[in-house]
């Protein structure tokens, strides 16, 4: 208590009656500012909250006030609830633009039930097609990160003269906490372990003796209210710029840097957070990702010694197109790191650094494909195949049309020739199926989505080996798991058809037959091209962004070749044979990163392909036909120490919210192929 009185004497603040004065005199003069300066509505709210928190300095003030309120509620108004039911915690109410909320509880939050009504999106609002949460949201999203289940979400440790908070404190195991009050104690430091409380929405550190804050506070991206009133802070760590949902940053009663204070006085919390975010020093980059060998030493040696061994590499990357990379969706990313010119350069570096034979990109808009990627990758020996999403055909305005994204597949012309290319428009293919009845579900759920896949039929120019590479972007919304299943099943059906037709093509004639006889006596005998009895003998790669985790029905279907017709991911909807007989395919697909040692799949060790504050996990895949392909190596996972210091991507080092996948494969010759001489 004495400490708090001292802090008040050092840094003058408004009297306790300030709130009433403010209500009567909206144009008050800011403390410590030139005479006549008008207080902005932002600063009025700052001072109001500061005054209310100063009145809560007694021990466990919030807890006692909450208990008192519950006792004084008329019995007729007390709801009868199931003590075993789940308790949902609401997020704090937004800071009012003008005027004074009725009670302090309007400024902070307590446990309450939330509406189960589904969130709606205003027309025309860009929504990034990812399974992740849009970082800045006015409402609860289906994929928003949720705290561990618990019957309480608030903890009041205020006003009890705590002098030290050790890093080993059991407090940091309460990861379910939503509100934490440590105000009016005698703390001189807050340990970095505070960052373990990732679900905090309100943190009150007011009335302590803090001269510095841990940078790890910037990892608490769910924070909406951060009260630092009446401490000894003269500056703020730039990492607080990641707190993109923060509505109130309370700094009154601190000897704060005049520039920082001026920003929040004039334009409010969000302006100061943006300033910290965009002016933060660039953090050290992560270690360069290396190729992880999955073969034993003997296998690698045998592969190297085999003159007929055939390998190729492929990269898949959702690059986050320019239209979706907005500050509203990625409020934690510095503006300069979100700018397309900056991200495009980093995307190019990422793609070229791994020098793969095939590159599959998702979310490439028409303009960037035509104006940039064709030229840039062409200079490095690549040729491309591209289609935009279906809606591009309906758009008359050229500028708007060129902003539509799609899938682009590039291949090295020194290794492959393109035999054929195919566009798979999921809605069109679904419309043509006679077993798909034209129900409301079909029109509202499947046919309204314009996602596509690009299928490339390639032939190795030296050996004649054939490959099919499918590059897909599957629908993002977790509430449409049935649509994801239908789209992936349609894709596999089309790939199987393409493979069966490709197998019927006659073998490529030997080079000597087209270029004349070779009279060089030292020339090696020419290897005859392989013959394929059916489509299952042709190596197949199906990669892209599937917006589905390894525990999903989509993953089960792709990796096992079948899925029960009544699987829960169909959500009870009817889709012809898919839901009467189940899903089936004969491609013997496996995820490359599920190979032992690669780290992905159901038994993986937290393989991450997508990282935002609301989601961190594996949703991008590289499926391969295990009967005729084997995995030699994969691009290793991200450095965990680096990830522990990040709130999400994109950032200065990663240009997309997705992470590139890359694999090297070896070809297993078909059993019925003609033996080489």
C-alpha atoms as one frame of an Amber mdcrd trajectory, in Angstrom:
protein
   0.000   0.000   0.000   2.827   2.399   0.809   4.439   1.635  -2.531   1.284
   2.667  -4.376   1.073   5.969  -2.514   4.682   6.681  -3.451   4.026   5.988
  -7.111   1.116   8.401  -7.039   3.244  11.137  -5.509   5.910  10.743  -8.193
   3.590  10.883 -11.183   0.617  13.239 -10.733  -2.724  11.969 -11.886  -6.336
  13.146 -11.799  -8.256  13.070  -8.496 -10.769  10.350  -7.830 -13.595  12.641
  -8.821 -12.190  12.992 -12.319 -14.802  10.735 -13.903 -17.656  12.911 -12.686
 -15.801  16.055 -13.755 -15.156  14.550 -17.158 -18.831  13.819 -17.669 -19.661
  17.455 -17.011 -16.626  18.934 -18.829 -15.783  16.887 -21.934 -13.022  19.306
 -23.003 -10.513  18.857 -20.208  -6.872  19.858 -20.387  -4.348  17.027 -20.609
  -1.996  16.713 -17.662   1.557  17.707 -18.372   0.560  19.271 -21.700   0.573
  22.858 -22.867  -2.232  25.016 -21.520  -5.330  24.858 -23.621  -4.655  21.441
 -25.198  -7.863  19.455 -25.524  -8.007  15.889 -24.252  -8.909  13.459 -27.011
 -11.645  10.852 -26.459  -8.866   8.223 -26.392  -7.117   9.897 -23.496 -10.397
  10.534 -21.687 -10.948   6.782 -21.652  -7.360   6.230 -20.502  -7.798   8.543
 -17.531 -11.207   7.114 -16.697  -9.883   3.557 -16.559  -6.830   4.672 -14.606
  -9.042   6.342 -12.014 -11.258   3.283 -11.654  -8.295   0.948 -11.253  -6.802
   3.181  -8.562  -9.994   2.615  -6.642  -9.407  -1.145  -6.760  -6.168  -1.163
  -4.739  -7.571  -3.069  -1.765  -6.757  -6.796  -1.511  -8.683  -8.950  -3.995
 -10.907  -6.014  -4.891 -12.272  -7.555  -8.116 -12.965 -10.932  -6.534 -14.754
  -9.359  -3.562 -16.754  -7.037  -5.795 -17.809  -9.951  -7.973 -18.829 -12.019
  -4.942 -20.775  -9.083  -3.511 -22.562  -8.551  -6.810 -23.574 -12.197  -6.974
 -25.002 -12.025  -3.432 -27.013  -8.893  -4.080 -28.700 -10.173  -7.228 -32.429
 -10.774  -6.552 -33.068 -14.484  -6.201 -35.656 -14.413  -8.953 -32.949 -13.257
 -11.355 -30.411 -15.918 -10.478 -30.329 -18.439 -13.314 -30.422 -22.125 -12.499
 -27.483 -23.709 -14.277 -25.976 -27.127 -14.606 -22.799 -27.115 -12.460 -21.227
 -29.634 -14.837 -21.866 -27.613 -17.971 -19.100 -25.802 -19.771 -18.464 -22.162
 -18.927 -17.715 -19.917 -21.848 -15.649 -16.817 -21.379 -16.436 -13.705 -23.329
 -13.808 -11.334 -24.560 -13.617  -7.794 -23.156 -15.995  -5.245 -24.553 -14.455
  -2.718 -26.930 -13.309   0.612 -25.597 -16.115   3.126 -25.941 -15.409   5.973
 -28.315 -17.136   8.560 -26.146 -18.840   8.726 -22.770 -18.487   6.590 -19.695
 -19.550   2.964 -19.311 -21.878   2.315 -16.414 -19.530   0.206 -14.307 -15.948
  -0.914 -14.130 -17.096  -4.333 -15.329 -17.918  -2.661 -18.655 -14.212  -1.897
 -18.967 -12.958  -5.335 -17.952 -14.700  -8.652 -18.299 -16.034 -11.507 -16.244
 -17.230 -14.989 -17.103 -20.433 -14.968 -19.104 -22.163 -17.038 -21.701 -21.801
 -16.155 -25.363 -24.269 -16.352 -28.180 -24.150 -19.474 -30.260 -25.303 -17.610
 -33.331 -22.880 -18.109 -36.223 -20.780 -15.137 -37.160 -21.632 -13.346 -40.347
 -19.297 -11.561 -42.656 -20.109  -8.206 -44.138 -20.359  -8.276 -47.930 -17.175
  -7.513 -49.775 -14.913  -8.171 -46.804 -11.816 -10.085 -47.961 -11.453 -13.282
 -45.976  -8.231 -15.169 -46.405  -9.061 -18.702 -47.587  -7.189 -20.515 -44.875
  -8.269 -22.750 -42.031  -6.817 -20.207 -39.654  -8.463 -17.400 -37.780  -8.422
 -13.954 -39.296  -6.187 -12.216 -36.742  -8.358  -9.143 -36.213 -11.964 -10.168
 -35.875 -15.043  -8.384 -34.644 -16.609 -11.717 -33.726 -15.784 -15.239 -32.682
 -14.608 -17.395 -35.573 -15.101 -21.159 -35.766 -11.340 -21.701 -35.652 -10.464
 -19.096 -33.030  -7.970 -20.415 -30.520  -9.740 -21.516 -27.368  -8.366 -21.892
 -23.845  -8.276 -25.286 -22.145 -11.616 -26.112 -20.549 -11.963 -24.935 -16.965
 -14.735 -23.767 -14.666 -13.142 -20.388 -13.981 -11.157 -17.983 -16.099 -10.287
 -15.059 -13.801  -7.703 -14.817 -11.023  -7.422 -11.817  -8.677  -4.056 -11.496
  -6.888  -4.280  -7.734  -6.530  -3.382  -5.662  -3.471  -1.681  -8.405  -1.437
   1.894  -7.010  -1.430   3.457  -9.626  -3.731   7.122  -8.667  -4.047   8.409
 -11.403  -6.309   6.890 -13.601  -8.985   9.356 -16.455  -9.599   9.656 -18.050
 -13.012   8.764 -21.373 -11.415   5.467 -20.057 -10.037   2.512 -22.376 -10.459
   0.602 -19.363 -11.750   2.089 -19.932 -15.200   0.531 -23.371 -15.416  -2.947
 -21.807 -15.415  -2.980 -21.567 -19.199  -6.794 -21.355 -19.211  -6.808 -17.895
 -17.612  -8.647 -15.114 -19.416  -8.284 -12.333 -16.817  -5.339 -11.910 -14.452
  -5.108  -9.139 -11.827  -1.656  -8.511 -10.315  -2.308  -4.846  -9.584  -1.199
  -2.890  -6.513   1.542  -5.217  -5.335   5.281  -4.585  -4.989   6.551  -6.295
  -8.135   9.778  -4.969  -9.644   9.868  -7.491 -12.501   7.583  -9.808 -14.458
   9.201 -13.060 -15.628   9.226 -14.084 -19.273   7.095 -17.094 -18.334   4.073
 -14.788 -18.380   3.999 -15.639 -22.094   2.724 -19.129 -21.247  -0.675 -17.606
 -20.460  -1.511 -17.320 -24.158  -5.261 -16.962 -23.634  -5.145 -13.844 -21.466
  -7.453 -11.096 -22.638  -6.981  -8.806 -19.632  -3.780  -8.308 -17.648  -3.569
  -5.694 -14.888  -0.039  -4.846 -13.653  -0.945  -1.396 -12.350   0.414   0.042
  -9.100   3.676  -1.933  -8.947   7.314  -0.830  -9.217   8.009  -2.025 -12.753
  10.737  -0.134 -14.620  10.854  -2.580 -17.540   8.580  -5.128 -19.168   9.576
  -8.497 -20.630   9.499  -8.583 -24.453   7.589 -11.858 -24.127   4.459  -9.860
 -23.287   4.212  -9.390 -27.046   3.350 -13.081 -27.394   0.034 -12.602 -25.542
  -1.785 -11.790 -28.768  -5.244 -12.380 -27.293  -4.817  -9.383 -24.977  -7.435
  -6.697 -25.318  -6.792  -4.845 -22.044  -3.265  -4.290 -20.675  -3.116  -1.997
 -17.656   0.307  -0.667 -16.668  -0.867   2.385 -14.706   1.311   3.811 -11.918
   4.629   2.066 -12.469   8.110   3.396 -13.316   8.040   2.707 -17.059   9.801
   5.143 -19.350   9.545   3.045 -22.527   7.806  -0.010 -23.923   9.297  -3.083
 -25.620   8.679  -2.953 -29.386   7.329  -6.510 -29.168   4.082  -5.023 -27.833
   3.477  -4.083 -31.460   2.301  -7.680 -31.959  -0.703  -7.099 -29.667  -2.967
  -6.399 -32.621  -6.197  -6.945 -30.676  -5.289  -4.573 -27.857  -8.019  -2.036
 -27.149  -6.542  -0.360 -24.070  -2.885   0.062 -23.179  -2.916   1.873 -19.841
   0.252   3.961 -19.329  -0.911   6.929 -17.212   1.106   7.428 -14.012   4.428
   6.422 -15.633   7.381   8.647 -16.624   6.729   7.535 -20.212   8.738   8.721
 -23.197   7.023  11.861 -24.461   6.793  10.603 -28.055   5.058   7.380 -27.053
   2.719   9.198 -24.710   1.850  11.768 -27.357   0.807   9.031 -29.805  -1.578
   7.385 -27.388  -2.918  10.734 -26.139  -3.733  11.880 -29.659  -4.719   8.705
 -31.528  -5.204   5.997 -28.913  -3.935   2.509 -28.190  -4.159   1.114 -31.707
  -1.964   3.905 -33.059   0.727   3.231 -30.457   0.614  -0.519 -31.125   1.024
   0.130 -34.860   3.922   2.497 -34.177   5.702  -0.112 -32.060   5.007  -2.794
 -34.666   6.233  -0.847 -37.678   9.295   0.600 -35.968  10.548  -2.544 -34.261
  14.109  -3.592 -34.963  14.410  -6.550 -37.302  14.849  -9.721 -35.278  17.592
 -12.242 -36.133  16.532 -14.636 -38.914  15.989 -18.323 -38.206  18.609 -20.887
 -39.217  18.514 -21.732 -42.919  16.276 -24.757 -43.491  18.283 -27.775 -44.582
  17.350 -30.908 -46.497  16.752 -33.809 -44.137  17.988 -37.131 -45.507  15.544
 -39.995 -44.866  17.681 -42.761 -46.363  20.216 -44.867 -44.530  23.863 -44.514
 -45.527  23.706 -47.820 -47.410  20.535 -46.807 -49.279  22.002 -43.461 -50.234
  25.220 -45.114 -51.445  23.294 -47.662 -53.518  21.190 -44.892 -55.032  24.276
 -42.928 -55.988  25.942 -45.978 -57.542  22.911 -47.016 -59.623  23.319 -45.646
 -63.192  19.594 -46.042 -63.811  18.486 -44.333 -60.612  16.077 -41.504 -61.293
  15.297 -38.711 -58.828  13.408 -35.445 -58.965  12.431 -32.729 -56.491   9.297
 -30.663 -55.995   8.281 -27.660 -53.883   4.772 -26.609 -52.858   3.978 -23.198
 -51.361   0.838 -21.150 -50.684   2.354 -17.697 -51.145  -0.564 -15.600 -49.710
  -1.759 -13.449 -52.580  -1.631  -9.683 -52.370  -5.392  -9.190 -52.046  -5.629
 -11.221 -48.840  -2.541  -9.762 -47.157  -4.261  -6.853 -45.428  -3.534  -5.167
 -42.117  -7.033  -6.109 -40.970  -6.300  -9.814 -41.390  -2.637  -9.709 -40.352
  -2.519  -6.912 -37.806   0.574  -8.368 -36.096   2.727  -8.056 -39.236   4.661
  -4.813 -39.820   3.276  -2.899 -42.774   6.608  -2.983 -44.571   6.793  -6.781
 -44.170   3.220  -7.135 -45.438   3.866  -5.061 -48.570   3.718  -7.195 -51.717
   7.042  -5.942 -53.118   8.848  -7.077 -49.958   7.030 -10.401 -49.720   7.434
 -11.126 -53.422  11.197 -10.845 -53.144  11.249 -13.226 -50.172   8.952 -15.657
 -51.969  11.297 -15.689 -54.950  14.308 -16.257 -52.720  12.560 -19.140 -50.994
  11.587 -20.809 -54.261  14.981 -20.423 -55.951  17.011 -21.337 -52.860  15.863
 -24.953 -53.022  16.327 -25.306 -56.807  13.634 -27.972 -57.189  12.672 -29.487
 -60.545   8.973 -28.643 -60.075   7.405 -25.725 -58.195   3.709 -25.680 -57.250
   2.362 -22.352 -55.990  -1.104 -21.542 -54.660  -2.761 -18.120 -54.317  -0.996
 -16.671 -57.341  -3.125 -13.948 -58.883  -3.334 -13.456 -62.635  -1.418 -10.192
 -62.630   1.521 -11.528 -60.643   1.692 -14.717 -62.701   1.701 -12.879 -66.014
   3.782  -9.856 -65.035   6.264 -11.349 -62.592   6.505 -15.093 -62.057   6.582
 -16.165 -65.709   9.477 -13.820 -66.381  11.368 -14.277 -63.107  11.196 -18.060
 -62.958  11.644 -18.260 -66.713  15.059 -16.676 -66.281  15.970 -19.670 -64.105
  14.889 -22.309 -66.586  11.235 -22.817 -65.588   8.135 -22.899 -67.754   4.674
 -22.590 -66.226   1.103 -23.896 -66.284  -1.566 -21.721 -64.670  -5.282 -21.270
 -64.185  -7.121 -18.799 -61.955 -10.187 -19.662 -59.894 -13.432 -20.073 -61.784
 -14.847 -16.642 -60.977 -12.242 -14.993 -63.228 -14.383 -15.991 -66.228 -17.349
 -14.029 -64.875 -15.556 -10.755 -64.170 -15.734  -8.069 -66.841 -13.497  -5.452
 -65.251  -9.919  -6.300 -66.247  -8.252  -4.929 -63.129 -10.607  -6.878 -60.883
 -10.177 -10.017 -62.981  -6.388  -9.831 -62.751  -6.645  -9.829 -58.946  -8.233
 -13.319 -58.918  -5.836 -15.947 -57.604  -5.221 -19.497 -58.756  -2.636 -22.287
 -58.933   0.639 -22.174 -60.863   2.914 -25.138 -61.622   6.427 -24.526 -62.929
   8.797 -27.195 -64.231  12.406 -27.103 -65.395  12.516 -27.358 -69.168  15.962
 -28.951 -68.950  14.374 -31.974 -67.233  10.731 -32.206 -68.293   8.508 -31.601
 -71.247   4.824 -30.854 -70.821   2.685 -33.467 -72.557  -0.704 -32.189 -71.458
  -2.322 -29.829 -68.951  -5.773 -29.997 -67.398  -7.910 -27.663 -65.335 -10.095
 -29.240 -62.666 -12.924 -26.897 -61.683 -14.539 -28.676 -58.762 -17.932 -27.028
 -59.206 -18.062 -27.894 -62.930 -16.974 -31.495 -62.386 -19.555 -31.885 -59.611
 -22.261 -30.487 -61.892 -21.479 -33.111 -64.523 -21.823 -36.089 -62.163 -25.085
 -37.907 -62.734 -25.107 -39.353 -59.208 -24.986 -35.881 -57.621 -28.581 -34.807
 -57.237 -29.045 -31.073 -57.639 -30.115 -30.488 -54.040 -29.926 -27.310 -52.005
 -26.803 -28.725 -50.346 -25.158 -29.200 -53.715 -25.937 -25.673 -54.874 -25.302
 -23.891 -51.588 -22.277 -25.843 -50.414 -20.368 -27.302 -53.386 -21.339 -25.441
 -56.533 -20.917 -22.031 -54.945 -17.185 -22.588 -54.353 -14.797 -21.731 -57.181
 -11.688 -23.650 -56.096  -9.580 -25.401 -58.697  -6.671 -27.737 -59.310  -4.089
 -27.706 -62.094  -2.975 -31.103 -63.411   0.239 -31.366 -65.439   1.264 -34.460
 -67.386   5.051 -34.400 -67.642   7.651 -36.584 -69.290  11.319 -36.738 -68.343
  13.154 -35.701 -71.499  16.091 -38.108 -71.039  14.398 -41.275 -69.744  10.812
 -40.923 -70.934   9.489 -41.523 -67.417   6.033 -40.021 -66.996   4.775 -38.020
 -64.074   1.468 -36.491 -63.084   1.633 -33.418 -60.857  -1.626 -32.041 -59.432
  -1.550 -28.668 -57.703  -4.686 -27.876 -55.669  -6.174 -25.340 -53.291  -9.069
 -26.791 -51.271 -11.807 -24.731 -49.575 -10.762 -23.142 -46.280 -13.805 -23.017
 -43.984 -13.809 -25.625 -41.152 -17.613 -25.550 -41.221 -17.481 -27.093 -44.714
 -15.544 -30.300 -44.086 -17.988 -32.062 -46.423 -17.024 -29.721 -49.249 -13.336
 -30.412 -48.619 -14.013 -34.140 -48.917 -16.001 -33.711 -52.125 -13.344 -31.472
 -53.694 -10.489 -33.829 -52.820 -12.443 -36.863 -54.061 -13.278 -35.122 -57.332
  -9.613 -34.234 -57.738  -8.419 -37.792 -57.180 -11.076 -39.113 -59.589  -9.826
 -36.738 -62.278  -6.196 -37.639 -61.625  -7.011 -41.339 -61.933  -8.728 -40.699
 -65.272  -5.767 -38.655 -66.489  -3.325 -41.379 -65.395  -5.251 -44.119 -67.206
  -5.327 -42.080 -70.409  -1.661 -41.115 -70.053  -0.718 -44.799 -69.746  -2.269
 -45.443 -73.178  -0.026 -42.930 -74.922   2.640 -44.685 -77.022   6.195 -44.591
 -75.645   8.362 -41.758 -76.799  10.669 -42.878 -79.625  14.367 -43.156 -78.737
  16.425 -40.052 -79.333  18.466 -41.863 -81.979  15.323 -42.499 -83.999  14.571
 -38.798 -84.261  18.090 -37.393 -84.547  19.681 -39.988 -86.813  21.900 -42.945
 -85.943  24.581 -42.437 -83.383  27.953 -43.628 -84.676  29.870 -42.734 -81.526
  31.413 -46.060 -80.349  31.921 -44.658 -76.820  28.298 -43.643 -76.338  26.383
 -45.441 -73.590  23.560 -47.740 -74.699  20.323 -45.800 -74.804  17.809 -46.698
 -72.095  14.413 -47.564 -73.587  11.469 -45.600 -72.191   9.211 -47.369 -69.681
   5.876 -48.909 -70.642   2.822 -48.423 -68.423   0.130 -51.118 -68.360  -2.297
 -48.854 -66.481  -2.483 -45.502 -64.745  -1.471 -46.796 -61.323   2.047 -47.435
 -62.665   2.636 -43.751 -63.432   4.244 -41.732 -60.597   1.734 -39.237 -59.170
   2.238 -36.178 -56.959  -0.814 -34.371 -55.557   0.211 -31.316 -53.538  -1.107
 -28.009 -52.316  -3.109 -26.367 -49.563  -5.791 -28.744 -48.273  -6.879 -26.753
 -45.215  -7.287 -30.008 -43.288  -5.348 -31.413 -40.344  -3.987 -35.008 -40.181
  -6.924 -36.112 -37.997  -9.450 -35.090 -40.664 -11.497 -37.293 -42.962  -9.713
 -35.758 -45.939  -6.331 -36.949 -44.670  -7.740 -40.406 -43.933  -9.189 -40.675
 -47.432  -6.065 -39.484 -49.219  -3.633 -41.629 -47.220  -5.664 -44.864 -46.930
  -7.614 -44.834 -50.195 -11.040 -45.116 -48.600 -13.482 -43.332 -46.291 -16.746
 -44.595 -44.811 -19.911 -43.143 -46.391 -21.184 -42.083 -42.978 -17.970 -40.354
 -41.870 -18.662 -37.394 -39.607 -16.910 -34.942 -41.914 -19.748 -35.342 -44.436
 -21.888 -33.584 -41.793 -24.913 -35.658 -42.763 -25.105 -34.235 -46.294 -25.745
 -36.388 -49.355 -23.330 -36.523 -52.285 -24.260 -39.429 -54.555 -21.982 -42.465
 -54.420 -19.592 -40.629 -52.135 -22.083 -40.894 -49.270 -23.821 -44.102 -50.339
 -20.740 -46.226 -51.037 -17.929 -44.169 -49.496 -14.792 -42.679 -51.020 -12.217
 -44.903 -52.720  -9.096 -44.549 -54.842  -6.322 -46.854 -56.121  -3.378 -44.443
 -56.205  -1.754 -45.729 -52.983  -1.055 -42.187 -51.808   1.065 -41.266 -48.802
   2.021 -37.895 -47.402   5.720 -37.263 -48.004   6.091 -35.725 -44.561   4.529
 -38.791 -42.930   7.610 -40.785 -43.980   9.434 -41.970 -40.826  11.815 -39.243
 -39.764  10.087 -36.449 -41.713   8.029 -35.284 -38.719   4.542 -34.934 -40.200
   1.277 -36.844 -40.340  -0.717 -38.449 -37.539   2.407 -39.546 -35.688   4.399
 -36.412 -36.428   6.108 -34.155 -33.938   4.180 -30.926 -34.437   4.920 -30.373
 -38.128   3.851 -26.822 -39.004   2.842 -25.664 -42.473   0.578 -22.789 -41.401
   1.173 -20.378 -38.518  -1.036 -17.534 -37.310  -2.057 -16.461 -33.798  -5.228
 -18.520 -34.171  -3.744 -21.668 -35.669  -0.461 -23.531 -35.826  -0.377 -26.885
 -37.558  -0.168 -29.023 -40.694  -2.692 -28.329 -43.469  -0.476 -28.408 -46.602
   0.589 -31.730 -48.057   2.572 -33.453 -50.759   0.881 -36.777 -51.510   2.821
 -39.290 -53.628   2.062 -42.685 -55.146   4.015 -44.975 -52.831   3.904 -47.889
 -55.282   6.274 -46.205 -57.726   7.898 -43.390 -55.748  10.003 -43.241 -52.591
  11.045 -40.259 -50.474  14.781 -39.527 -50.299  14.720 -36.285 -48.339  12.456
 -33.451 -47.221  13.000 -29.822 -46.384  13.295 -29.845 -42.607  10.838 -28.323
 -40.172  11.169 -24.811 -38.798  13.465 -24.109 -35.880  11.413 -24.455 -32.680
  13.385 -21.815 -30.798  12.533 -19.317 -33.505   8.844 -20.297 -33.483   8.675
 -19.852 -29.720   9.456 -16.165 -30.202   6.902 -15.565 -32.960   3.193 -14.838
 -32.827   2.597 -15.907 -36.415   3.446 -15.444 -40.083   3.942 -13.515 -42.278
   6.779 -11.599 -40.703  10.132 -10.155 -41.730  11.512 -13.602 -42.593   8.485
 -15.593 -43.755   6.475 -13.951 -46.566   3.305 -16.021 -46.170   1.232 -17.488
 -43.374   2.058 -20.845 -44.972   5.442 -22.559 -45.040   6.999 -24.084 -48.143
   7.213 -27.880 -48.419   9.909 -29.541 -50.539  10.782 -33.184 -51.183  13.168
 -35.229 -53.280  11.742 -38.474 -54.647  13.236 -41.535 -56.337  11.403 -43.409
 -59.038  10.702 -47.098 -58.601  10.662 -48.598 -62.154   7.343 -50.227 -63.119
   7.417 -53.987 -62.782   6.389 -54.452 -66.396   8.781 -51.909 -67.883  11.186
 -53.018 -70.540  14.551 -53.738 -69.004  17.341 -51.471 -70.082  20.143 -52.912
 -72.146
